Amino acid sequence: MEEAFGDPRYEEFFERFFGQQPRPSTPRENTRPVVSTGSGFIISEDGYLLTNNHVVEDADEITVSLGDRREYSAEIIGADPRSDVALLKIEAEKSSNIENWKI
């Protein structure tokens, strides 16, 4: 009897008792970018940051926002899914005064 469900030859029969069933549809691809947030720590004056791997693991683009609203693009230097740790590196201009960040 299980084979009968979904078989067009039995559709009318089942619709009499159960009503019209929704048709499976093709899932739509997400067209909007997904934006996620996380936290991290600046660990060196030369722009290395430590964060969680789950925050950045599938990211196409990473932007680091500081408390003073400065933003920097970052790249993943290394990551370990097992310990959920990721090392990022930002490139800051010399005028950004990176050496005065509180570490």
Short mmCIF file of C-alpha atoms in Angstrom, two decimals:
data_model
loop_
_atom_site.label_atom_id
_atom_site.label_comp_id
_atom_site.label_asym_id
_atom_site.label_seq_id
_atom_site.Cartn_x
_atom_site.Cartn_y
_atom_site.Cartn_z
CA MET A 1 0.00 0.00 0.00
CA GLU A 2 2.92 2.37 0.64
CA GLU A 3 3.79 2.37 -3.06
CA ALA A 4 0.32 3.74 -3.83
CA PHE A 5 1.03 7.05 -2.07
CA GLY A 6 2.44 9.42 -4.66
CA ASP A 7 1.37 7.19 -7.56
CA PRO A 8 -0.71 9.32 -9.98
CA ARG A 9 -3.01 6.34 -10.68
CA TYR A 10 -4.28 6.42 -7.07
CA GLU A 11 -4.35 10.20 -6.57
CA GLU A 12 -8.10 10.61 -7.06
CA PHE A 13 -8.85 7.76 -4.64
CA PHE A 14 -6.73 9.21 -1.83
CA GLU A 15 -7.97 12.77 -2.43
CA ARG A 16 -11.55 11.60 -1.73
CA PHE A 17 -10.58 10.51 1.79
CA PHE A 18 -7.67 12.73 2.73
CA GLY A 19 -8.13 15.83 0.60
CA GLN A 20 -5.58 17.23 -1.76
CA GLN A 21 -2.07 16.79 -0.42
CA PRO A 22 0.54 19.48 -0.88
CA ARG A 23 2.95 18.79 -3.70
CA PRO A 24 6.62 18.59 -2.87
CA SER A 25 8.38 21.66 -4.12
CA THR A 26 11.93 22.36 -5.05
CA PRO A 27 13.58 24.23 -2.19
CA ARG A 28 14.41 27.79 -3.08
CA GLU A 29 18.00 28.81 -2.86
CA ASN A 30 18.68 31.54 -0.34
CA THR A 31 19.39 34.63 -2.41
CA ARG A 32 19.98 37.01 0.49
CA PRO A 33 23.39 37.01 2.14
CA VAL A 34 23.46 35.55 5.62
CA VAL A 35 25.04 37.86 8.17
CA SER A 36 26.31 36.37 11.41
CA THR A 37 28.03 37.87 14.40
CA GLY A 38 30.46 36.60 16.95
CA SER A 39 33.10 37.79 19.33
CA GLY A 40 36.85 37.52 19.47
CA PHE A 41 39.99 38.86 21.08
CA ILE A 42 42.88 40.84 19.68
CA ILE A 43 45.91 38.81 20.72
CA SER A 44 48.77 40.74 19.11
CA GLU A 45 49.70 44.22 17.98
CA ASP A 46 50.26 43.01 14.44
CA GLY A 47 46.58 42.23 13.89
CA TYR A 48 45.99 38.64 14.99
CA LEU A 49 42.64 37.81 16.55
CA LEU A 50 41.28 34.71 18.23
CA THR A 51 37.65 33.70 17.78
CA ASN A 52 35.52 30.56 17.57
CA ASN A 53 35.69 28.39 14.48
CA HIS A 54 31.89 28.11 14.26
CA VAL A 55 31.74 31.89 13.87
CA VAL A 56 33.84 31.92 10.69
CA GLU A 57 33.94 28.37 9.29
CA ASP A 58 31.67 28.82 6.25
CA ALA A 59 32.24 32.55 5.76
CA ASP A 60 32.86 33.95 2.30
CA GLU A 61 33.83 37.30 3.76
CA ILE A 62 34.88 38.32 7.28
CA THR A 63 34.65 41.84 8.66
CA VAL A 64 36.01 42.65 12.10
CA SER A 65 34.27 45.55 13.84
CA LEU A 66 35.95 47.18 16.81
CA GLY A 67 34.29 49.00 19.69
CA ASP A 68 35.27 52.37 18.21
CA ARG A 69 33.39 51.43 15.00
CA ARG A 70 36.49 50.82 12.89
CA GLU A 71 36.05 47.88 10.51
CA TYR A 72 38.66 45.66 8.88
CA SER A 73 38.57 42.78 6.45
CA ALA A 74 40.05 39.64 7.96
CA GLU A 75 41.34 36.35 6.67
CA ILE A 76 41.41 32.99 8.40
CA ILE A 77 44.99 32.01 9.18
CA GLY A 78 44.11 28.73 10.84
CA ALA A 79 41.14 26.95 12.35
CA ASP A 80 40.42 23.83 14.39
CA PRO A 81 36.80 22.64 14.28
CA ARG A 82 37.41 20.11 17.05
CA SER A 83 38.44 22.71 19.62
CA ASP A 84 36.26 25.39 17.95
CA VAL A 85 39.10 27.91 17.67
CA ALA A 86 40.09 30.13 14.73
CA LEU A 87 42.97 32.54 14.21
CA LEU A 88 42.25 35.60 12.08
CA LYS A 89 44.50 38.32 10.70
CA ILE A 90 43.46 41.84 9.82
CA GLU A 91 45.44 44.29 7.76
CA ALA A 92 45.27 47.72 9.35
CA GLU A 93 46.83 50.83 7.91
CA LYS A 94 49.70 52.29 9.90
CA SER A 95 47.57 55.34 10.62
CA SER A 96 45.04 53.15 12.45
CA ASN A 97 47.29 53.18 15.53
CA ILE A 98 47.08 49.42 15.93
CA GLU A 99 49.89 49.44 18.50
CA ASN A 100 47.62 51.33 20.91
CA TRP A 101 44.92 48.69 20.97
CA LYS A 102 44.34 47.29 24.40
CA ILE A 103 45.61 43.74 24.46
#
